[in-house]
CSV table of C-alpha atoms in Angstrom, one decimal:
chain,number,residue,atom,x,y,z
A,1311,UNK,CA,2.9,-21.9,14.9
A,1312,UNK,CA,4.1,-21.4,11.3
A,1313,UNK,CA,2.2,-19.4,8.7
A,1314,UNK,CA,2.8,-18.9,5.0
A,1315,UNK,CA,2.2,-15.3,3.7
A,1316,UNK,CA,1.2,-15.3,0.0
A,1317,UNK,CA,2.1,-12.1,-1.8
A,1318,UNK,CA,1.2,-11.0,-5.3
A,1319,UNK,CA,3.3,-8.8,-7.6
A,1320,UNK,CA,7.1,-8.3,-8.0
A,1321,UNK,CA,8.0,-8.2,-4.3
A,1322,UNK,CA,9.0,-4.5,-4.6
A,1323,UNK,CA,5.9,-2.3,-4.0
A,1324,UNK,CA,3.2,-1.7,-1.5
A,1325,UNK,CA,2.0,-5.3,-1.3
A,1326,UNK,CA,5.5,-6.5,-0.5
A,1327,UNK,CA,5.8,-3.8,2.2
A,1328,UNK,CA,2.4,-4.9,3.7
A,1329,UNK,CA,3.7,-8.5,3.7
A,1330,UNK,CA,6.9,-7.4,5.4
A,1331,UNK,CA,5.0,-5.6,8.1
A,1332,UNK,CA,2.7,-8.6,8.6
A,1333,UNK,CA,5.7,-10.9,9.0
A,1334,UNK,CA,7.4,-8.4,11.4
A,1335,UNK,CA,4.3,-8.1,13.7
A,1336,UNK,CA,3.6,-11.8,13.7
A,1337,UNK,CA,7.2,-12.4,14.8
A,1338,UNK,CA,6.7,-9.9,17.7
A,1339,UNK,CA,3.7,-12.0,18.7
A,1340,UNK,CA,5.7,-15.2,18.7
A,1341,UNK,CA,4.4,-16.5,15.3
A,1342,UNK,CA,6.9,-17.7,12.7
A,1343,UNK,CA,6.1,-17.1,9.0
A,1344,UNK,CA,7.6,-17.4,5.5
A,1345,UNK,CA,7.0,-15.2,2.5
A,1346,UNK,CA,5.6,-16.9,-0.7
A,1347,UNK,CA,6.2,-15.1,-4.0
A,1348,UNK,CA,5.6,-16.0,-7.6
A,1349,UNK,CA,8.6,-17.7,-9.2
A,1350,UNK,CA,9.0,-14.8,-11.6
A,1351,UNK,CA,9.0,-12.2,-8.8
A,1352,UNK,CA,12.5,-10.6,-8.3
A,1353,UNK,CA,11.6,-10.0,-4.7
A,1354,UNK,CA,13.8,-6.9,-4.4
A,1355,UNK,CA,12.2,-5.6,-1.2
A,1356,UNK,CA,12.9,-8.8,0.6
A,1357,UNK,CA,16.3,-9.4,-1.1
A,1358,UNK,CA,17.5,-6.0,0.2
A,1359,UNK,CA,16.6,-7.1,3.7
A,1360,UNK,CA,18.2,-10.5,3.4
A,1361,UNK,CA,14.8,-12.2,3.9
A,1362,UNK,CA,14.5,-15.5,2.0
A,1363,UNK,CA,11.2,-16.5,0.4
A,1364,UNK,CA,9.4,-19.6,-0.9
A,1365,UNK,CA,8.0,-19.7,-4.5
A,1366,UNK,CA,4.7,-20.9,-5.8
A,1367,UNK,CA,2.6,-19.5,-8.8
A,1368,UNK,CA,0.6,-16.4,-7.7
A,1369,UNK,CA,-1.0,-15.0,-10.9
A,1370,UNK,CA,-2.8,-11.7,-10.9
A,1371,UNK,CA,-6.2,-12.9,-9.9
A,1372,UNK,CA,-8.2,-9.9,-11.1
A,1373,UNK,CA,-7.6,-6.4,-9.9
A,1374,UNK,CA,-9.5,-3.2,-9.3
A,1375,UNK,CA,-10.7,-2.8,-12.8
A,1376,UNK,CA,-10.5,-6.3,-14.3
A,1377,UNK,CA,-12.7,-7.2,-17.3
A,1378,UNK,CA,-14.8,-10.4,-17.5
A,1379,UNK,CA,-12.4,-12.0,-20.0
A,1380,UNK,CA,-9.4,-11.2,-17.7
A,1381,UNK,CA,-11.3,-12.6,-14.7
A,1382,UNK,CA,-12.0,-15.9,-16.6
A,1383,UNK,CA,-8.4,-16.3,-17.6
A,1384,UNK,CA,-7.3,-15.5,-14.1
A,1385,UNK,CA,-9.7,-18.1,-12.8
A,1386,UNK,CA,-8.1,-20.8,-14.8
A,1387,UNK,CA,-4.6,-19.8,-13.8
A,1388,UNK,CA,-5.8,-19.5,-10.2
A,1389,UNK,CA,-7.0,-23.1,-10.0
A,1390,UNK,CA,-3.7,-24.5,-11.2
A,1391,UNK,CA,-1.8,-22.1,-8.9
A,1392,UNK,CA,-4.0,-23.1,-5.9
A,1393,UNK,CA,-3.1,-26.8,-6.3
A,1394,UNK,CA,0.6,-25.9,-6.4
A,1395,UNK,CA,0.1,-23.6,-3.3
A,1396,UNK,CA,-1.6,-26.4,-1.4
A,1397,UNK,CA,1.3,-28.7,-2.1
A,1398,UNK,CA,3.7,-26.1,-0.8
A,1399,UNK,CA,1.6,-25.7,2.4
A,1400,UNK,CA,1.8,-29.4,3.1
A,1401,UNK,CA,5.5,-29.6,2.2
A,1402,UNK,CA,6.3,-26.8,4.7
A,1403,UNK,CA,4.0,-28.2,7.3
A,1404,UNK,CA,2.4,-24.8,7.7
A,1405,UNK,CA,-0.4,-24.3,10.2
A,1406,UNK,CA,-2.1,-21.7,8.2
A,1407,UNK,CA,-2.0,-19.0,5.6
A,1408,UNK,CA,-2.2,-15.2,5.4
A,1409,UNK,CA,-3.0,-13.9,1.9
A,1410,UNK,CA,-2.0,-10.4,1.1
A,1411,UNK,CA,-4.2,-8.5,-1.4
A,1412,UNK,CA,-5.2,-9.4,-4.9
A,1413,UNK,CA,-3.7,-12.7,-6.2
A,1414,UNK,CA,-1.9,-13.2,-2.9
A,1415,UNK,CA,-5.3,-13.2,-1.1
A,1416,UNK,CA,-7.1,-15.3,-3.6
A,1417,UNK,CA,-4.4,-17.9,-4.2
A,1418,UNK,CA,-3.6,-18.0,-0.5
A,1419,UNK,CA,-7.3,-18.6,0.4
A,1420,UNK,CA,-7.8,-21.3,-2.2
A,1421,UNK,CA,-4.5,-23.1,-1.4
A,1422,UNK,CA,-5.4,-23.1,2.2
A,1423,UNK,CA,-8.8,-24.7,1.5
A,1424,UNK,CA,-7.2,-27.4,-0.6
A,1425,UNK,CA,-4.6,-28.1,2.1
A,1426,UNK,CA,-7.3,-28.0,4.8
A,1427,UNK,CA,-5.6,-25.3,7.0
A,1428,UNK,CA,-7.1,-22.0,8.2
A,1429,UNK,CA,-6.5,-18.8,6.3
A,1430,UNK,CA,-7.0,-15.1,6.9
A,1431,UNK,CA,-6.8,-12.8,3.9
A,1432,UNK,CA,-6.3,-9.0,3.5
A,1433,UNK,CA,-8.3,-7.6,0.6
A,1434,UNK,CA,-8.5,-4.4,-1.3
A,1435,UNK,CA,-10.1,-5.1,-4.7
A,1436,UNK,CA,-13.6,-6.1,-5.8
A,1437,UNK,CA,-12.4,-9.5,-6.8
A,1438,UNK,CA,-10.3,-10.5,-3.8
A,1439,UNK,CA,-13.0,-9.1,-1.5
A,1440,UNK,CA,-15.8,-11.1,-3.1
A,1441,UNK,CA,-13.9,-14.4,-3.1
A,1442,UNK,CA,-12.3,-14.1,0.3
A,1443,UNK,CA,-15.5,-13.4,2.1
A,1444,UNK,CA,-16.8,-16.7,0.7
A,1445,UNK,CA,-13.8,-18.7,1.8
A,1446,UNK,CA,-12.4,-17.4,5.1
A,1447,UNK,CA,-12.1,-14.7,7.8
A,1448,UNK,CA,-11.2,-11.4,6.0
A,1449,UNK,CA,-9.4,-8.2,6.9
A,1450,UNK,CA,-10.9,-5.5,4.7
A,1451,UNK,CA,-8.5,-2.6,3.8
A,1452,UNK,CA,-9.9,0.8,3.0
A,1453,UNK,CA,-9.2,0.4,-0.7
A,1454,UNK,CA,-11.9,-2.3,-0.9
A,1455,UNK,CA,-15.2,-1.1,-2.4
A,1456,UNK,CA,-17.0,-2.9,0.5
A,1457,UNK,CA,-15.2,-0.8,3.1
A,1458,UNK,CA,-17.1,2.4,2.5
A,1459,UNK,CA,-20.0,1.1,0.4
A,1460,UNK,CA,-21.0,-2.3,1.8
A,1461,UNK,CA,-23.4,-4.3,-0.3
A,1462,UNK,CA,-26.1,-6.6,1.0
A,1463,UNK,CA,-23.7,-9.6,0.6
A,1464,UNK,CA,-22.9,-11.3,3.8
A,1465,UNK,CA,-20.3,-13.8,4.9
A,1466,UNK,CA,-20.5,-16.7,7.3
A,1467,UNK,CA,-16.9,-15.8,8.3
A,1468,UNK,CA,-15.9,-12.8,10.4
A,1469,UNK,CA,-15.0,-9.7,8.3
A,1470,UNK,CA,-13.1,-6.9,10.0
A,1471,UNK,CA,-12.4,-3.4,8.6
A,1472,UNK,CA,-8.9,-2.4,9.3
A,1473,UNK,CA,-6.3,0.2,8.3
A,1474,UNK,CA,-3.2,-1.1,6.5
A,1475,UNK,CA,-0.5,-2.2,9.0
A,1476,UNK,CA,2.1,0.5,8.7
A,1477,UNK,CA,5.7,0.2,10.0
A,1478,UNK,CA,5.5,2.2,13.3
A,1479,UNK,CA,9.1,3.2,12.9
A,1480,UNK,CA,7.7,5.7,10.3
A,1481,UNK,CA,6.8,7.9,13.3
A,1482,UNK,CA,10.4,8.3,14.4
A,1483,UNK,CA,11.7,10.5,11.5
A,1484,UNK,CA,13.9,13.5,12.1
A,1485,UNK,CA,14.3,16.1,9.4
A,1486,UNK,CA,17.7,17.2,10.8
A,1487,UNK,CA,19.1,13.8,9.6
A,1488,UNK,CA,18.7,14.8,5.9
A,1489,UNK,CA,18.6,18.6,5.6
A,1490,UNK,CA,22.4,18.8,5.1
A,1491,UNK,CA,22.2,15.9,2.5
A,1492,UNK,CA,19.5,17.4,0.3
A,1493,UNK,CA,20.5,19.0,-3.1
A,1494,UNK,CA,21.4,22.7,-3.1
A,1495,UNK,CA,18.0,23.6,-4.7
A,1496,UNK,CA,16.4,22.9,-1.3
A,1497,UNK,CA,15.4,26.2,0.5
A,1498,UNK,CA,14.8,25.8,4.2
A,1499,UNK,CA,12.7,28.9,4.2
A,1500,UNK,CA,10.1,27.5,1.9
A,1501,UNK,CA,7.3,25.0,2.6
A,1502,UNK,CA,8.0,21.5,1.2
A,1503,UNK,CA,5.7,19.4,-0.8
A,1504,UNK,CA,6.2,15.7,-1.7
A,1505,UNK,CA,4.9,14.1,-4.9
A,1506,UNK,CA,4.9,10.3,-4.7
A,1507,UNK,CA,3.1,7.3,-6.1
A,1508,UNK,CA,4.8,4.7,-4.0
A,1509,UNK,CA,8.1,3.0,-4.8
A,1510,UNK,CA,7.3,3.5,-8.5
A,1511,UNK,CA,6.7,6.9,-10.1
A,1512,UNK,CA,3.7,6.8,-12.4
A,1513,UNK,CA,3.0,9.0,-15.4
A,1514,UNK,CA,0.3,11.3,-14.0
A,1515,UNK,CA,2.2,11.8,-10.7
A,1516,UNK,CA,5.2,13.0,-12.7
A,1517,UNK,CA,3.0,15.2,-14.9
A,1518,UNK,CA,1.3,16.7,-11.7
A,1519,UNK,CA,4.7,17.5,-10.2
A,1520,UNK,CA,5.8,19.2,-13.5
A,1521,UNK,CA,2.6,21.2,-13.9
A,1522,UNK,CA,2.8,22.5,-10.3
A,1523,UNK,CA,6.5,23.3,-10.7
A,1524,UNK,CA,5.8,25.3,-13.9
A,1525,UNK,CA,3.1,27.3,-12.2
A,1526,UNK,CA,4.8,28.2,-9.0
A,1527,UNK,CA,8.4,28.6,-7.6
A,1528,UNK,CA,7.4,29.2,-4.0
A,1529,UNK,CA,7.9,25.7,-2.6
A,1530,UNK,CA,10.4,22.9,-2.3
A,1531,UNK,CA,9.0,20.2,-4.7
A,1532,UNK,CA,10.2,16.7,-3.9
A,1533,UNK,CA,9.6,13.8,-6.2
A,1534,UNK,CA,10.4,10.2,-5.2
A,1535,UNK,CA,10.2,6.7,-6.7
A,1536,UNK,CA,11.7,4.9,-9.6
A,1537,UNK,CA,10.1,6.1,-12.9
A,1538,UNK,CA,7.8,3.5,-14.5
A,1539,UNK,CA,9.4,4.3,-17.8
A,1540,UNK,CA,12.6,6.2,-18.8
A,1541,UNK,CA,10.8,9.2,-20.4
A,1542,UNK,CA,9.4,10.2,-17.1
A,1543,UNK,CA,12.8,11.4,-16.1
A,1544,UNK,CA,12.5,14.1,-18.8
A,1545,UNK,CA,9.1,15.2,-17.3
A,1546,UNK,CA,10.5,15.7,-13.8
A,1547,UNK,CA,13.8,17.3,-15.1
A,1548,UNK,CA,12.8,20.8,-14.2
A,1549,UNK,CA,14.8,23.5,-12.3
A,1550,UNK,CA,12.5,23.7,-9.2
A,1551,UNK,CA,11.8,19.9,-8.9
A,1552,UNK,CA,14.1,18.1,-6.5
A,1553,UNK,CA,14.1,14.5,-7.8
A,1554,UNK,CA,15.3,12.2,-5.0
A,1555,UNK,CA,14.6,8.9,-6.8
A,1556,UNK,CA,14.3,5.8,-4.7
A,1557,UNK,CA,15.0,6.7,-1.1
A,1558,UNK,CA,15.6,4.8,2.2
A,1559,UNK,CA,14.9,7.8,4.5
A,1560,UNK,CA,11.1,8.3,4.0
A,1561,UNK,CA,10.5,8.7,7.8
A,1562,UNK,CA,12.9,11.7,7.9
A,1563,UNK,CA,11.3,13.2,4.8
A,1564,UNK,CA,7.9,12.9,6.3
A,1565,UNK,CA,9.1,14.9,9.3
A,1566,UNK,CA,10.3,17.6,6.8
A,1567,UNK,CA,7.4,18.1,4.4
A,1568,UNK,CA,4.3,20.3,4.9
A,1569,UNK,CA,2.0,18.5,2.4
A,1570,UNK,CA,2.0,15.2,0.5
A,1571,UNK,CA,0.6,14.7,-3.0
A,1572,UNK,CA,0.1,11.0,-3.5
A,1573,UNK,CA,-2.3,8.4,-4.9
A,1574,UNK,CA,-5.5,7.4,-3.3
A,1575,UNK,CA,-4.4,4.0,-2.2
A,1576,UNK,CA,-1.8,2.0,-0.3
A,1577,UNK,CA,0.6,2.4,2.6
A,1578,UNK,CA,1.8,5.9,1.7
A,1579,UNK,CA,-1.6,7.4,2.4
A,1580,UNK,CA,-1.8,5.5,5.7
A,1581,UNK,CA,1.7,6.6,6.7
A,1582,UNK,CA,1.0,10.2,6.0
A,1583,UNK,CA,-2.2,10.1,8.0
A,1584,UNK,CA,-0.4,8.5,10.9
A,1585,UNK,CA,2.2,11.3,10.7
A,1586,UNK,CA,-0.6,13.9,10.5
A,1587,UNK,CA,0.5,15.2,7.2
A,1588,UNK,CA,-2.2,16.9,5.0
A,1589,UNK,CA,-2.7,15.1,1.8
A,1590,UNK,CA,-3.8,15.8,-1.8
A,1591,UNK,CA,-4.5,12.7,-3.8
A,1592,UNK,CA,-4.2,12.7,-7.6
A,1593,UNK,CA,-7.0,10.5,-8.9
A,1594,UNK,CA,-6.6,7.7,-11.5
A,1595,UNK,CA,-2.8,7.6,-11.4
A,1596,UNK,CA,-2.6,3.8,-11.1
A,1597,UNK,CA,-4.5,2.4,-14.0
A,1598,UNK,CA,-7.6,4.5,-13.5
A,1599,UNK,CA,-8.4,3.1,-10.0
A,1600,UNK,CA,-10.6,5.1,-7.7
A,1601,UNK,CA,-10.9,4.2,-4.0
A,1602,UNK,CA,-12.8,7.3,-2.5
A,1603,UNK,CA,-10.3,7.4,0.4
A,1604,UNK,CA,-11.0,11.1,0.9
A,1605,UNK,CA,-14.2,9.9,2.5
A,1606,UNK,CA,-12.4,7.4,4.7
A,1607,UNK,CA,-10.0,10.1,6.0
A,1608,UNK,CA,-12.6,12.9,5.9
A,1609,UNK,CA,-11.2,16.4,6.3
A,1610,UNK,CA,-7.6,15.3,5.9
A,1611,UNK,CA,-7.5,14.6,2.2
A,1612,UNK,CA,-8.4,16.6,-0.9
A,1613,UNK,CA,-8.9,15.1,-4.3
A,1614,UNK,CA,-7.4,16.4,-7.5
A,1615,UNK,CA,-6.3,15.6,-11.0
A,1616,UNK,CA,-3.4,16.7,-13.1
A,1617,UNK,CA,-5.3,19.6,-14.7
A,1618,UNK,CA,-6.3,21.3,-11.4
A,1619,UNK,CA,-3.3,20.2,-9.2
A,1620,UNK,CA,-2.0,23.7,-8.5
A,1621,UNK,CA,-5.4,25.0,-7.3
A,1622,UNK,CA,-6.0,22.1,-5.0
A,1623,UNK,CA,-2.5,22.1,-3.6
A,1624,UNK,CA,-2.7,25.8,-2.8
A,1625,UNK,CA,-6.2,25.2,-1.2
A,1626,UNK,CA,-4.7,22.5,0.9
A,1627,UNK,CA,-1.8,24.7,2.0
A,1628,UNK,CA,-4.3,27.4,3.0
A,1629,UNK,CA,-6.1,24.9,5.1
A,1630,UNK,CA,-3.0,23.1,6.3
A,1631,UNK,CA,-3.7,23.4,10.1
A,1632,UNK,CA,-7.3,22.1,9.9
A,1633,UNK,CA,-6.3,19.2,7.6
A,1634,UNK,CA,-3.5,18.3,10.0
A,1635,UNK,CA,-6.0,18.3,12.9
A,1636,UNK,CA,-8.3,16.1,10.9
A,1637,UNK,CA,-5.5,13.6,10.2
A,1638,UNK,CA,-4.9,13.5,13.9
A,1639,UNK,CA,-8.3,12.0,14.5
A,1640,UNK,CA,-7.2,8.9,12.6
A,1641,UNK,CA,-3.7,8.6,14.0
A,1642,UNK,CA,-4.4,6.4,17.0
A,1643,UNK,CA,-6.4,3.9,15.1
A,1644,UNK,CA,-3.7,3.7,12.4
A,1645,UNK,CA,-1.1,3.1,15.0
A,1646,UNK,CA,-3.2,0.3,16.6
A,1647,UNK,CA,-3.9,-1.5,13.3
A,1648,UNK,CA,-0.9,-3.9,13.6
A,1649,UNK,CA,-2.1,-5.1,17.0
A,1650,UNK,CA,-5.7,-5.5,15.7
A,1651,UNK,CA,-4.4,-7.5,12.7
A,1652,UNK,CA,-2.3,-9.8,14.8
A,1653,UNK,CA,-5.2,-10.4,17.3
A,1654,UNK,CA,-7.5,-11.3,14.4
A,1655,UNK,CA,-5.0,-13.7,12.8
A,1656,UNK,CA,-4.3,-15.4,16.1
A,1657,UNK,CA,-8.0,-15.8,16.8
A,1658,UNK,CA,-8.7,-17.5,13.5
A,1659,UNK,CA,-5.6,-19.7,13.4
A,1660,UNK,CA,-6.5,-21.5,16.6
A,1661,UNK,CA,-7.5,-25.1,15.8
């Protein structure tokens, strides 16, 4: 069996990582697959791992907060892209499609319909959730509004709620691998806090780290990710901020830190929960999105914003043990998510 995995975006962030994990776990289950990216995508994540990819237009098909005008424009682009996608499916003689989030889910689903092959889509936005549930079996990630607040809408296809498929290697980190490599500002006697918004450092996460650093010097404050814009480097240029930039040792860092300050979406939150790390989420960091994931991981996650970041982080540290225990309640299900995903895909790819 050969499947095409349609992926939106630049091939560098969370969607690319999810797609990589999907490909990896399908391979472990004896299923071959090829990544499909938009022709304009640089595909850095896959390039670094020497993974080739196919190209076909995958426009942003309406995101978490898309307006009606944007949705209309996206619909027109999506129709043309779906025709191109269906031609690629036939050319590659693929047996089916896995669509990964947003445009990847929508274009993947529509392309599969036109090519008359089965599809399974992973969804996380209002738009991809609504469309996918009408077209094919759907894996619903916690970021989808339907995950926590299901509407009366129904689907004739199977819909399964599932955690994002993390790389299980994330559990094997060892802080001893990196302690000697960290900058001299690192103090082994202090608790360590990570500020991160994925592979890219967004404005409000940088501001949150700076505000916390200005108000306390009692902790190791790590910041990771490539800044979204150059001026963010000035914000995080502060004596007690340890800026690590883009790193390839996140598993070891997870083993070191006592608390993670992150966004309320994506694989980073799933990874920290699996590693039983207490979490503070800074709301609205990525284009104002809100996913209410504190309710999905109840007891293990506190919500904050830039203005009250210090108060919330200190509260989390005071309750570190109980939050760690709460995260432990979700760990087994998070670790089993890749198997559940593969079983679901195999079930619905059978002809």
